[in-house]
Tab-separated table of N, CA and C in Angstrom:
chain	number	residue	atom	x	y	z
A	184	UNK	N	-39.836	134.448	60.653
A	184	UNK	CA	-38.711	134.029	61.473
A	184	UNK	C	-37.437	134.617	60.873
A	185	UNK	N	-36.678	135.120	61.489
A	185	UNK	CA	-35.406	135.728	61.288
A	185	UNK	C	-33.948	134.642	61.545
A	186	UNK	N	-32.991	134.423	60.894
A	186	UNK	CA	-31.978	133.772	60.471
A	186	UNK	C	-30.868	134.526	61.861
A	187	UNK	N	-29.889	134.535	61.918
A	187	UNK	CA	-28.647	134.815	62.888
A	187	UNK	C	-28.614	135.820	62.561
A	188	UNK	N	-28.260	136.591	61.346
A	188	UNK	CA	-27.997	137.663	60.937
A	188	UNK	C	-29.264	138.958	61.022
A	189	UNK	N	-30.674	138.523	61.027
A	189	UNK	CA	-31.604	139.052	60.959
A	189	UNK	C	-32.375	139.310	60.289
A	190	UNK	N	-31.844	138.299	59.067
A	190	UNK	CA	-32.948	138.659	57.782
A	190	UNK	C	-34.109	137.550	57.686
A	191	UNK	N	-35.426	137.989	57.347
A	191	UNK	CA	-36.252	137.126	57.213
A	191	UNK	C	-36.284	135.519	56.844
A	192	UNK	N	-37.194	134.809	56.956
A	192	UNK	CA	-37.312	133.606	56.408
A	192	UNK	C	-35.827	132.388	56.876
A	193	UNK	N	-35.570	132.776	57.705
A	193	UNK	CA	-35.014	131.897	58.723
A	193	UNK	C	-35.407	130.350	59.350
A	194	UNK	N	-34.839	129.371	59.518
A	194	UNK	CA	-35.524	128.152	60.459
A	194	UNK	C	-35.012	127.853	61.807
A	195	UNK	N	-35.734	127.683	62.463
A	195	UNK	CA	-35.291	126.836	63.613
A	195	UNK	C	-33.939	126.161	63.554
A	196	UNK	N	-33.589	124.939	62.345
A	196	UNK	CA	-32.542	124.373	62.603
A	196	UNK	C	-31.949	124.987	62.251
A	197	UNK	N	-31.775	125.877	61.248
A	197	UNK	CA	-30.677	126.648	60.235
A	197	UNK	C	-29.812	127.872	61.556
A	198	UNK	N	-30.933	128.373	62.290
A	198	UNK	CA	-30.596	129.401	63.592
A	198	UNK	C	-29.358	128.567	64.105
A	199	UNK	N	-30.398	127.170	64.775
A	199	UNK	CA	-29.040	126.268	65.846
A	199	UNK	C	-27.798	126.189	65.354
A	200	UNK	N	-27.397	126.057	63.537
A	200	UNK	CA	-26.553	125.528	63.313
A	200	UNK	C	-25.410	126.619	63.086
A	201	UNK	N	-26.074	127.935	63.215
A	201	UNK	CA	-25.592	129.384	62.328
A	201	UNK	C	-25.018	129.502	60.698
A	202	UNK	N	-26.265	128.551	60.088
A	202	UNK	CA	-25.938	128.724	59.046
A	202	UNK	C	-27.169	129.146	58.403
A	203	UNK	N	-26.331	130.653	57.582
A	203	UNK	CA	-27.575	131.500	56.901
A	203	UNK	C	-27.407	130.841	55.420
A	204	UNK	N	-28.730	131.671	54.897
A	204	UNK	CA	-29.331	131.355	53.439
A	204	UNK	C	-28.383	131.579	52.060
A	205	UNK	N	-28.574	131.002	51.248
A	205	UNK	CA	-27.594	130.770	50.090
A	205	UNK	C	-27.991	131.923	49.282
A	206	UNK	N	-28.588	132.716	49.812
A	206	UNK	CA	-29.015	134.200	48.858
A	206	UNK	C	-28.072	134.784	48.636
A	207	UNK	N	-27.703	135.780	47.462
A	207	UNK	CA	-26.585	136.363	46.865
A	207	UNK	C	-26.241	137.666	47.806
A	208	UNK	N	-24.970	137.647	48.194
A	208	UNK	CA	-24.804	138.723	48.536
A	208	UNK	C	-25.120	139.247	50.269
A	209	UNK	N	-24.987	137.724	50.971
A	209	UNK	CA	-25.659	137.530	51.887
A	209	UNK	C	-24.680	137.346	52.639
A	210	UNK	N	-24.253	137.659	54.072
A	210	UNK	CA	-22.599	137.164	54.968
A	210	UNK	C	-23.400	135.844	55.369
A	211	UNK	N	-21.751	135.297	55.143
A	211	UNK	CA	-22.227	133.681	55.744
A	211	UNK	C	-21.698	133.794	57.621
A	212	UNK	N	-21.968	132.762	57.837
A	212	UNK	CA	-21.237	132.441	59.225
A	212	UNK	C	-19.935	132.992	59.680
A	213	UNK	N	-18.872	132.930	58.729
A	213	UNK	CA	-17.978	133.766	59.128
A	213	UNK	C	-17.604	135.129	58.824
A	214	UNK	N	-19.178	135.544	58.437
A	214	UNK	CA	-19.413	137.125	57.753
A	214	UNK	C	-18.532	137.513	56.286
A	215	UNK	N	-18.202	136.269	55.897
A	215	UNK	CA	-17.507	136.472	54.400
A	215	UNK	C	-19.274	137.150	53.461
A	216	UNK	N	-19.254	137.170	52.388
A	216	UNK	CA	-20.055	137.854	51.622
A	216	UNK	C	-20.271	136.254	50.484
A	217	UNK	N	-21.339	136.182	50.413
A	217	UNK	CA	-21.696	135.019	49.144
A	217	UNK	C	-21.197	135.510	47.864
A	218	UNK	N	-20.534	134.430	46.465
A	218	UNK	CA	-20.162	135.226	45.537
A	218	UNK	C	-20.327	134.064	44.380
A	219	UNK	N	-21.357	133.429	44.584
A	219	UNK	CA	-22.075	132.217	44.139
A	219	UNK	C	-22.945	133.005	42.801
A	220	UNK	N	-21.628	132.866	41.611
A	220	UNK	CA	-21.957	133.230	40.488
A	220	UNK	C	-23.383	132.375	39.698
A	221	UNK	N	-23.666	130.700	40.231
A	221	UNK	CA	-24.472	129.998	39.669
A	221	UNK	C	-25.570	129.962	40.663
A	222	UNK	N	-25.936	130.982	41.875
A	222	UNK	CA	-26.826	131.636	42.228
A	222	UNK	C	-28.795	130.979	41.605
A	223	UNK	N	-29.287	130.610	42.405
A	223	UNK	CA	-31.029	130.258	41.994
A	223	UNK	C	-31.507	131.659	42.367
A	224	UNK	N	-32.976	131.570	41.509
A	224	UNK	CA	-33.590	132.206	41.951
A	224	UNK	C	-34.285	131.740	42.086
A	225	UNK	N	-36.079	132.204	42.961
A	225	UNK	CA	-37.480	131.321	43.028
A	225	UNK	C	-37.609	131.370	41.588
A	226	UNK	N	-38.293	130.232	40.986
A	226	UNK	CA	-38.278	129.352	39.604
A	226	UNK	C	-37.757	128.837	38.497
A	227	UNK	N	-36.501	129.146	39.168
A	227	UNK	CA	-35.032	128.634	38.408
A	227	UNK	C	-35.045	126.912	38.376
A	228	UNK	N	-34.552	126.590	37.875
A	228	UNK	CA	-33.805	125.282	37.594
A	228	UNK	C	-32.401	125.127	37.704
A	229	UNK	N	-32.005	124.140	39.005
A	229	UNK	CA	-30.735	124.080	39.211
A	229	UNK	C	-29.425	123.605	38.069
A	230	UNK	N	-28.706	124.443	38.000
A	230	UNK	CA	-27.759	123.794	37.096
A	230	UNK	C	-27.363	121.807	36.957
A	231	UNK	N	-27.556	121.500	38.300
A	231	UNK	CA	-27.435	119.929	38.706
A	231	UNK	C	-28.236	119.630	39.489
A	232	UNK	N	-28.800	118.648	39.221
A	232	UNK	CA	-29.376	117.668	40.804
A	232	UNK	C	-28.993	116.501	41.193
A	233	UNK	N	-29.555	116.250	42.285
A	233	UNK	CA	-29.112	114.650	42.573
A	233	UNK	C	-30.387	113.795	43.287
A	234	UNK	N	-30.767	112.433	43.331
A	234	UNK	CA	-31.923	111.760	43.737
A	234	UNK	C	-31.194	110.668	44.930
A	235	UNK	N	-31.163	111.476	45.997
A	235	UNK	CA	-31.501	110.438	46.881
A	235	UNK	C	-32.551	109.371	47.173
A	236	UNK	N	-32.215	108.099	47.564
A	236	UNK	CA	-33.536	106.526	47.963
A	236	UNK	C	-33.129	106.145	48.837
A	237	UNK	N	-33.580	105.517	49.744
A	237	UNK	CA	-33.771	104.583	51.104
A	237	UNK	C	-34.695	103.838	50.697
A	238	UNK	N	-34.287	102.256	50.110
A	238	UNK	CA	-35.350	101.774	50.495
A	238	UNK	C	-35.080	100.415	51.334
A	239	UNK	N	-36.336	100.149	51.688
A	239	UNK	CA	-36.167	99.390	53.530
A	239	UNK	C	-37.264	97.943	53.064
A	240	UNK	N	-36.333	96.780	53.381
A	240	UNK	CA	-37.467	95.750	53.295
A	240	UNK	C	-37.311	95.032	54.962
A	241	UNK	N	-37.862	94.051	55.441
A	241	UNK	CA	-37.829	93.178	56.654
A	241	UNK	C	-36.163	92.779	56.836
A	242	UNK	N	-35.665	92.469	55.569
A	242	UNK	CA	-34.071	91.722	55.812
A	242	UNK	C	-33.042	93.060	55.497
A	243	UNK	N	-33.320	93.754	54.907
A	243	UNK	CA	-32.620	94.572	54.316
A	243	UNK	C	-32.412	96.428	54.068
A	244	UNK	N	-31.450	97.291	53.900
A	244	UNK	CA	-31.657	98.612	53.660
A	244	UNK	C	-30.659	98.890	52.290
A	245	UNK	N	-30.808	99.689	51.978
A	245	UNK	CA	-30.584	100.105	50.599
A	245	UNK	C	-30.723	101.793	50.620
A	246	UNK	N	-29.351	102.127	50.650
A	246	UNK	CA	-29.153	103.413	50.265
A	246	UNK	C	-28.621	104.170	49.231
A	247	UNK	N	-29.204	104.960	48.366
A	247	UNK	CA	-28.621	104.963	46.920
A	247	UNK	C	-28.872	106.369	46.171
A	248	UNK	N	-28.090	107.260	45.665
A	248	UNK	CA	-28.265	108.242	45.612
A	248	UNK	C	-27.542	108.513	44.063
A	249	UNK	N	-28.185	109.315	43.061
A	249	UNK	CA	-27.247	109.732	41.719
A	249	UNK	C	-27.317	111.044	41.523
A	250	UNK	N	-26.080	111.317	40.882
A	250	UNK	CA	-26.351	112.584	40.468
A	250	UNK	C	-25.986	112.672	38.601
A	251	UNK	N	-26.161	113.089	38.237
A	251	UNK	CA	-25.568	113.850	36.545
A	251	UNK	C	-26.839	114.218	35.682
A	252	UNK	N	-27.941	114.839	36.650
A	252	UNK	CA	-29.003	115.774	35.800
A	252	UNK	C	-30.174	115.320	34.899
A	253	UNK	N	-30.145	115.040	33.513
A	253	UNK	CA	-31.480	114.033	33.063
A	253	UNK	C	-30.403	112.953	32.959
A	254	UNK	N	-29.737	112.266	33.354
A	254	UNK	CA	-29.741	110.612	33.358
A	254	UNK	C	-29.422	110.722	34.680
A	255	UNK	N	-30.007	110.952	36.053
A	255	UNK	CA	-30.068	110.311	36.993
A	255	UNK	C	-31.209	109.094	36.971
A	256	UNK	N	-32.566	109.302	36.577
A	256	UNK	CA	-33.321	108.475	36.487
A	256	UNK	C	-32.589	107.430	35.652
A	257	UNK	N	-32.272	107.478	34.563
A	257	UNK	CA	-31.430	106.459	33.796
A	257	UNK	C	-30.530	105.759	34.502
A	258	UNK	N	-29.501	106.218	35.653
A	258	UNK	CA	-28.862	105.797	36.045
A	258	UNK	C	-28.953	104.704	37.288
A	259	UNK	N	-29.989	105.692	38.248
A	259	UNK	CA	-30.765	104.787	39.094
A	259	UNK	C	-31.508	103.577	39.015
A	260	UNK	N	-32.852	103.758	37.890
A	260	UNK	CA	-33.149	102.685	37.351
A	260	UNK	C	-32.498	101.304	36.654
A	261	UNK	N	-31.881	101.874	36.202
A	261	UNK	CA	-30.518	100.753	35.705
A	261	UNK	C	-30.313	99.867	37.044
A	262	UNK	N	-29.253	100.432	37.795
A	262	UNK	CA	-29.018	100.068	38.856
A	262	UNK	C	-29.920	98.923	40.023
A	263	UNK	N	-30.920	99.790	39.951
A	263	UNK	CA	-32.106	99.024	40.968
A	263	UNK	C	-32.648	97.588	40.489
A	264	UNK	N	-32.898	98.038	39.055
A	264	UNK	CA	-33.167	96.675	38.523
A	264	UNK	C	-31.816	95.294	38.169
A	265	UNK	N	-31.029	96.160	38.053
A	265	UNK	CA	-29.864	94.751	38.036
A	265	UNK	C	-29.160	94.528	39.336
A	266	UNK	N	-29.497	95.204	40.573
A	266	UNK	CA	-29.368	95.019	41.927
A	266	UNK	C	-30.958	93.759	42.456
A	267	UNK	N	-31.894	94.660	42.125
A	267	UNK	CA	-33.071	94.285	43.037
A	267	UNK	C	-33.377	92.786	42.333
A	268	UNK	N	-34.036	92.763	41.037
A	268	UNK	CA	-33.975	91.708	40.194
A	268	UNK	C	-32.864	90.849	39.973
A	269	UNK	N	-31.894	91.124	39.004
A	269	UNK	CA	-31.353	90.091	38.175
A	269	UNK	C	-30.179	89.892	39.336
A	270	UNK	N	-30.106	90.478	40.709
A	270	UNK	CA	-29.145	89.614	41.580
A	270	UNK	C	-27.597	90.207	41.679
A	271	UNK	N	-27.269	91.216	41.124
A	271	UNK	CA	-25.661	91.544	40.735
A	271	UNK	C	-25.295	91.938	42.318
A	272	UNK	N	-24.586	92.228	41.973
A	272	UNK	CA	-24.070	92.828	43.608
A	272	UNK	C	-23.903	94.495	43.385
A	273	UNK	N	-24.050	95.433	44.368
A	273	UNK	CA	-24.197	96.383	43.873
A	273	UNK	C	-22.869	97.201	43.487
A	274	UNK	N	-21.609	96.578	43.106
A	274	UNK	CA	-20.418	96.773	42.510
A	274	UNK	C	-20.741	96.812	40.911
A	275	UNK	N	-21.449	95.950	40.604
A	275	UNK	CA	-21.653	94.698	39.122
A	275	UNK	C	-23.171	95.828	38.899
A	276	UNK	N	-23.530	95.985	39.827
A	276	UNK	CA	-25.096	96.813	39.128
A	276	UNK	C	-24.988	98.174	38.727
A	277	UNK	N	-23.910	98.995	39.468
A	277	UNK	CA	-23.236	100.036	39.091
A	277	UNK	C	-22.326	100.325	38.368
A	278	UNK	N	-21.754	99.518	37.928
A	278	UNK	CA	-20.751	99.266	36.835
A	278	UNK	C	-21.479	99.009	35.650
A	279	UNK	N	-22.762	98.350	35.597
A	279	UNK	CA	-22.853	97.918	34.001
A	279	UNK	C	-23.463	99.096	33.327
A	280	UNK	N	-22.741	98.884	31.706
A	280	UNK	CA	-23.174	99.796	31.096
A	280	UNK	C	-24.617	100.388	30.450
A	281	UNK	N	-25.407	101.672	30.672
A	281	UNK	CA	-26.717	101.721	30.316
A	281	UNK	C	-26.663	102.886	29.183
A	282	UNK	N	-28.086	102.589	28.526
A	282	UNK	CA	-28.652	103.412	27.701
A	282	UNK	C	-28.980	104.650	28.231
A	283	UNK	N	-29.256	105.592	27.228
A	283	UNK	CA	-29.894	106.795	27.534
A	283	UNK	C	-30.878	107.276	26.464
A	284	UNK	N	-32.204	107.605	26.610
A	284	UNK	CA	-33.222	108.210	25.677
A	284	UNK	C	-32.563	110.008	25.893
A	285	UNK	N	-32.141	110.460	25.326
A	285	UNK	CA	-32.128	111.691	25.261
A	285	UNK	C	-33.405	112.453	25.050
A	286	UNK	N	-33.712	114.209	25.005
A	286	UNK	CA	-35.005	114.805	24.347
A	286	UNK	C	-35.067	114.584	23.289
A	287	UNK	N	-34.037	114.274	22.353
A	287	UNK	CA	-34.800	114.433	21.044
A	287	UNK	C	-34.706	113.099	20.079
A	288	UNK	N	-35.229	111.755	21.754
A	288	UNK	CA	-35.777	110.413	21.519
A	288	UNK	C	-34.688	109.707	20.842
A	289	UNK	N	-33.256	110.142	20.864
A	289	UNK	CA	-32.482	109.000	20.048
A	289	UNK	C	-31.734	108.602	21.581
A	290	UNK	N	-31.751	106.728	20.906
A	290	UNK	CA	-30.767	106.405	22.145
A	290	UNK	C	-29.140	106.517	22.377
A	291	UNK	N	-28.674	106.749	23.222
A	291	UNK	CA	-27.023	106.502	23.434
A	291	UNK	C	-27.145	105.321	24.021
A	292	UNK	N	-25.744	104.770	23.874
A	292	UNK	CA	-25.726	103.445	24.636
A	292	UNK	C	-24.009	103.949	25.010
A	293	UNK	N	-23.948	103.416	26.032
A	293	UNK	CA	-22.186	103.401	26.462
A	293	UNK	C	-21.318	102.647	26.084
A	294	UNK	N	-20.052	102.679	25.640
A	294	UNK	CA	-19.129	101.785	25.159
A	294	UNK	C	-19.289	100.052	24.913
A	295	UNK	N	-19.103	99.950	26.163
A	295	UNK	CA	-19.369	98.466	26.615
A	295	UNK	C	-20.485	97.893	26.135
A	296	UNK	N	-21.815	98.323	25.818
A	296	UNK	CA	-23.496	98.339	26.249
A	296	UNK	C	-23.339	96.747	25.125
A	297	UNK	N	-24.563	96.083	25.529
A	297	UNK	CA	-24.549	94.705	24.609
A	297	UNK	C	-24.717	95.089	23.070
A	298	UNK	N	-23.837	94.577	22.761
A	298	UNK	CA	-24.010	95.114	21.044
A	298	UNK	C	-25.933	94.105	20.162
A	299	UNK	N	-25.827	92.817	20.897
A	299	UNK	CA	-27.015	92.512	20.819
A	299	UNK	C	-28.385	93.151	20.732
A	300	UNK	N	-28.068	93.715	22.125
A	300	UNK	CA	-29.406	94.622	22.288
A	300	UNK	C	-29.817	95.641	21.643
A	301	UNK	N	-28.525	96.179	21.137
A	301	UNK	CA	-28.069	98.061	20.095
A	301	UNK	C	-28.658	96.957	18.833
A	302	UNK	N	-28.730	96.415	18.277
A	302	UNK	CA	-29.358	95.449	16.973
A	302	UNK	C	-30.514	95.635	17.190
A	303	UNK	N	-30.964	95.029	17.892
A	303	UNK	CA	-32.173	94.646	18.298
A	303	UNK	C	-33.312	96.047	18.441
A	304	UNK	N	-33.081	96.385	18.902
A	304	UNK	CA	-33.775	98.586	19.076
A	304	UNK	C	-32.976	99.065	17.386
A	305	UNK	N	-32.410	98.730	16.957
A	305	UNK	CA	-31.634	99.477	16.058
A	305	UNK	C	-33.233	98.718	14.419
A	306	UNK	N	-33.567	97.408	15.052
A	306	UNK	CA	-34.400	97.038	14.108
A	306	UNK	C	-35.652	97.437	14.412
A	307	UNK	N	-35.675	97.825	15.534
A	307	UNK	CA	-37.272	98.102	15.985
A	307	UNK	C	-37.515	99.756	15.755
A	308	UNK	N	-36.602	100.317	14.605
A	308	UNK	CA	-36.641	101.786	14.671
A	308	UNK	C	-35.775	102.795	15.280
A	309	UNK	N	-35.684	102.370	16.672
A	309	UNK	CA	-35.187	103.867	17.311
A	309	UNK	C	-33.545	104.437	16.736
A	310	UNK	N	-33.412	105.279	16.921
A	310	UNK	CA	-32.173	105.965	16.179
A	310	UNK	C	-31.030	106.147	17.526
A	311	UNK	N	-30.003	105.660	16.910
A	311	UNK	CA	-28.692	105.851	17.724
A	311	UNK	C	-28.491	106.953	17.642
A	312	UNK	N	-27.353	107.664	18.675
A	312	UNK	CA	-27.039	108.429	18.536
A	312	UNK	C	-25.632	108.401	19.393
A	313	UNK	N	-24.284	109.321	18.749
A	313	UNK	CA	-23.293	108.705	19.759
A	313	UNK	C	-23.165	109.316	20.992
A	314	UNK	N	-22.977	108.741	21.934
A	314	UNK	CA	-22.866	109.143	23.274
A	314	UNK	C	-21.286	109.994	23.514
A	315	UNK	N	-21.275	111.179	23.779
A	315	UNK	CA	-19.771	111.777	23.803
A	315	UNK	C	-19.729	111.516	24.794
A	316	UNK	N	-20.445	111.331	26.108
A	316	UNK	CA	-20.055	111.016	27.767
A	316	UNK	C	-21.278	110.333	28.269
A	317	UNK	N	-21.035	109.814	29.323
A	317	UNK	CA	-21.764	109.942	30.301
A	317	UNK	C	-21.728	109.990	31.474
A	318	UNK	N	-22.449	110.909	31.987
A	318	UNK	CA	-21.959	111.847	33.097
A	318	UNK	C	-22.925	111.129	34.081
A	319	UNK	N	-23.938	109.820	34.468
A	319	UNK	CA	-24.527	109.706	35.406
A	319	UNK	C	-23.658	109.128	36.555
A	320	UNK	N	-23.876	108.964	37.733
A	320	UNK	CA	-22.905	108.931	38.896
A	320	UNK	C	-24.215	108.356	39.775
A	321	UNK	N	-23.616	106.813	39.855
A	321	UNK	CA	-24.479	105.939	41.438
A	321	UNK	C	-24.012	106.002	42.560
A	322	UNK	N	-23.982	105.324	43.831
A	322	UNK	CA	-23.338	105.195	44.705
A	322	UNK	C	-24.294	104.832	45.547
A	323	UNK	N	-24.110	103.674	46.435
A	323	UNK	CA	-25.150	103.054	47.199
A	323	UNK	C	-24.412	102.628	48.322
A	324	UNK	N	-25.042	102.177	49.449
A	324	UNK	CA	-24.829	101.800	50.572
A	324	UNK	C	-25.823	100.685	51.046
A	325	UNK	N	-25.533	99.219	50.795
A	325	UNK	CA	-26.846	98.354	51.477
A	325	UNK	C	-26.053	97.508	52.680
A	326	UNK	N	-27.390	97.240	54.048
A	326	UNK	CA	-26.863	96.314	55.051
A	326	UNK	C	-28.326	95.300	54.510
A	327	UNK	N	-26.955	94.133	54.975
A	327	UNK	CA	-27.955	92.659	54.380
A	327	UNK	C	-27.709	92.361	55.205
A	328	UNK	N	-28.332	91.621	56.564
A	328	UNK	CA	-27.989	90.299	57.209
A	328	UNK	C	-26.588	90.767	58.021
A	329	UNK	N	-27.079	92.004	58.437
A	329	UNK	CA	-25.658	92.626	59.267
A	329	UNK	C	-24.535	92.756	59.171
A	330	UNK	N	-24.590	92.679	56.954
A	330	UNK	CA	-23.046	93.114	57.137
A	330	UNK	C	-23.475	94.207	56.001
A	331	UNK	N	-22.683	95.167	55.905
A	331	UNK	CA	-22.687	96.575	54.739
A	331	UNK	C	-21.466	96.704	53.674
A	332	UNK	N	-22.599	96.621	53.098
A	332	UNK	CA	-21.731	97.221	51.575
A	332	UNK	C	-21.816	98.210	50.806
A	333	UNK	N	-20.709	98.668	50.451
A	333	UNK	CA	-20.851	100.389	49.743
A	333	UNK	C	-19.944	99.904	48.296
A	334	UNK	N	-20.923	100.599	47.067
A	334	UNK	CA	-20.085	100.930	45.962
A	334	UNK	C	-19.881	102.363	45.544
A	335	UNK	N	-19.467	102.747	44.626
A	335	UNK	CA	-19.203	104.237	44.382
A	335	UNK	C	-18.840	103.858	42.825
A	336	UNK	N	-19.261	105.059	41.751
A	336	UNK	CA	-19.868	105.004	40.315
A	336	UNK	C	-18.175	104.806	40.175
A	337	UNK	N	-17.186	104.500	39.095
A	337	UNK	CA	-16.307	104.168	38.242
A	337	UNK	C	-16.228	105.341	37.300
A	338	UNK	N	-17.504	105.540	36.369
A	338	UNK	CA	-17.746	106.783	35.548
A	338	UNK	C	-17.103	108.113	36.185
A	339	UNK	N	-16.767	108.281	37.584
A	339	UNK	CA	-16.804	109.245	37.898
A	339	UNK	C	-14.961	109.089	38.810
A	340	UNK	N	-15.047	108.201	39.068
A	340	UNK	CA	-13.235	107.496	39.264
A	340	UNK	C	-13.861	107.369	40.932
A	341	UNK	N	-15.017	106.832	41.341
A	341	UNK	CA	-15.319	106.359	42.568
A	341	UNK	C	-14.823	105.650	43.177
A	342	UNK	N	-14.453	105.411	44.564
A	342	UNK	CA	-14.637	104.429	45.511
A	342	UNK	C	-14.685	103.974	46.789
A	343	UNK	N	-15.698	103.244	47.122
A	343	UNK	CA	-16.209	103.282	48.458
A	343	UNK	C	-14.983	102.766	49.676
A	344	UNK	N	-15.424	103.738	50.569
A	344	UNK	CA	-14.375	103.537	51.449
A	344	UNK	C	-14.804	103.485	52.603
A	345	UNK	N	-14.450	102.533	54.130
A	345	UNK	CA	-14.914	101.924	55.115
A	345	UNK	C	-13.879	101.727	56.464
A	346	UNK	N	-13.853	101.334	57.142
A	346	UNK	CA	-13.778	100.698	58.006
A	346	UNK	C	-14.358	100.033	59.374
């Protein structure tokens, strides 16, 4: 399948929308030229990602998405469990401060993080390590009972906005 322009490997929706492929060196829609120095190739690894969720119960939806690379899982998980479980609201579940296992197995903890708990792992072995940032970024969207609520991460100078 051919794209607007005529080059291979084209889609259906991508045709409707006239928007061609992020390949280097490629005219976009308004025939400018791509100049997308941080450029993929097939088996590259993106400089960033992000993890979109939907999840859907009988009363409820939950939309929730992170980005900042290996602590998205960190960030998400955090979140879900002091949303889904312990009840916070998802202002209070995105706001609180979390750990991070880095690769080379030492934990960071964030400013705030319970100094209790940093004891507690600190006796059971694992090795601190200081956290210079943290770059994970939440942001959710849930309808409860027909009314919606949006937060947006703080870490990142977020905030959700509506009407």
């Amino acid at each position: 399948m051919e794209d607007l322009m005529g080059n291979e490997g084209g889609t259906p929706e991508l045709e409707r929308s006239g928007i061609l492929g992020s390949r280097r060196r490629e005219m976009n829609y308004h025939f400018l030229m791509s100049f997308n120095k941080q450029q993929l190739w097939l088996g590259e690894q993106p400089p960033s990602s992000m993890a979109p969720a939907v999840l859907k119960s009988q009363s409820k939806m939950l939309v929730i998405g992170a980005s900042g690379g290996s602590m998205i899982t960190t960030g998400l998980a955090s979140t879900l469990i002091n949303h889904l479980w312990f009840g916070k609201s998802l202002k209070e579940a995105i706001k609180t401060p979390v750990l991070f296992v880095d690769s080379e197995n030492a934990v960071k903890f964030e400013p705030e993080f319970d100094n209790g708990v940093i004891k507690a792992l600190e006796a059971l072995g694992h090795i601190q390590k200081p956290a210079d940032r943290f770059y994970n970024v939440v942001n959710a969207v849930e309808k409860k009972e027909g009314c919606i609520w949006a937060a947006s991460d703080h870490r990142k100078l977020g905030e959700a906005a509506g009407y």
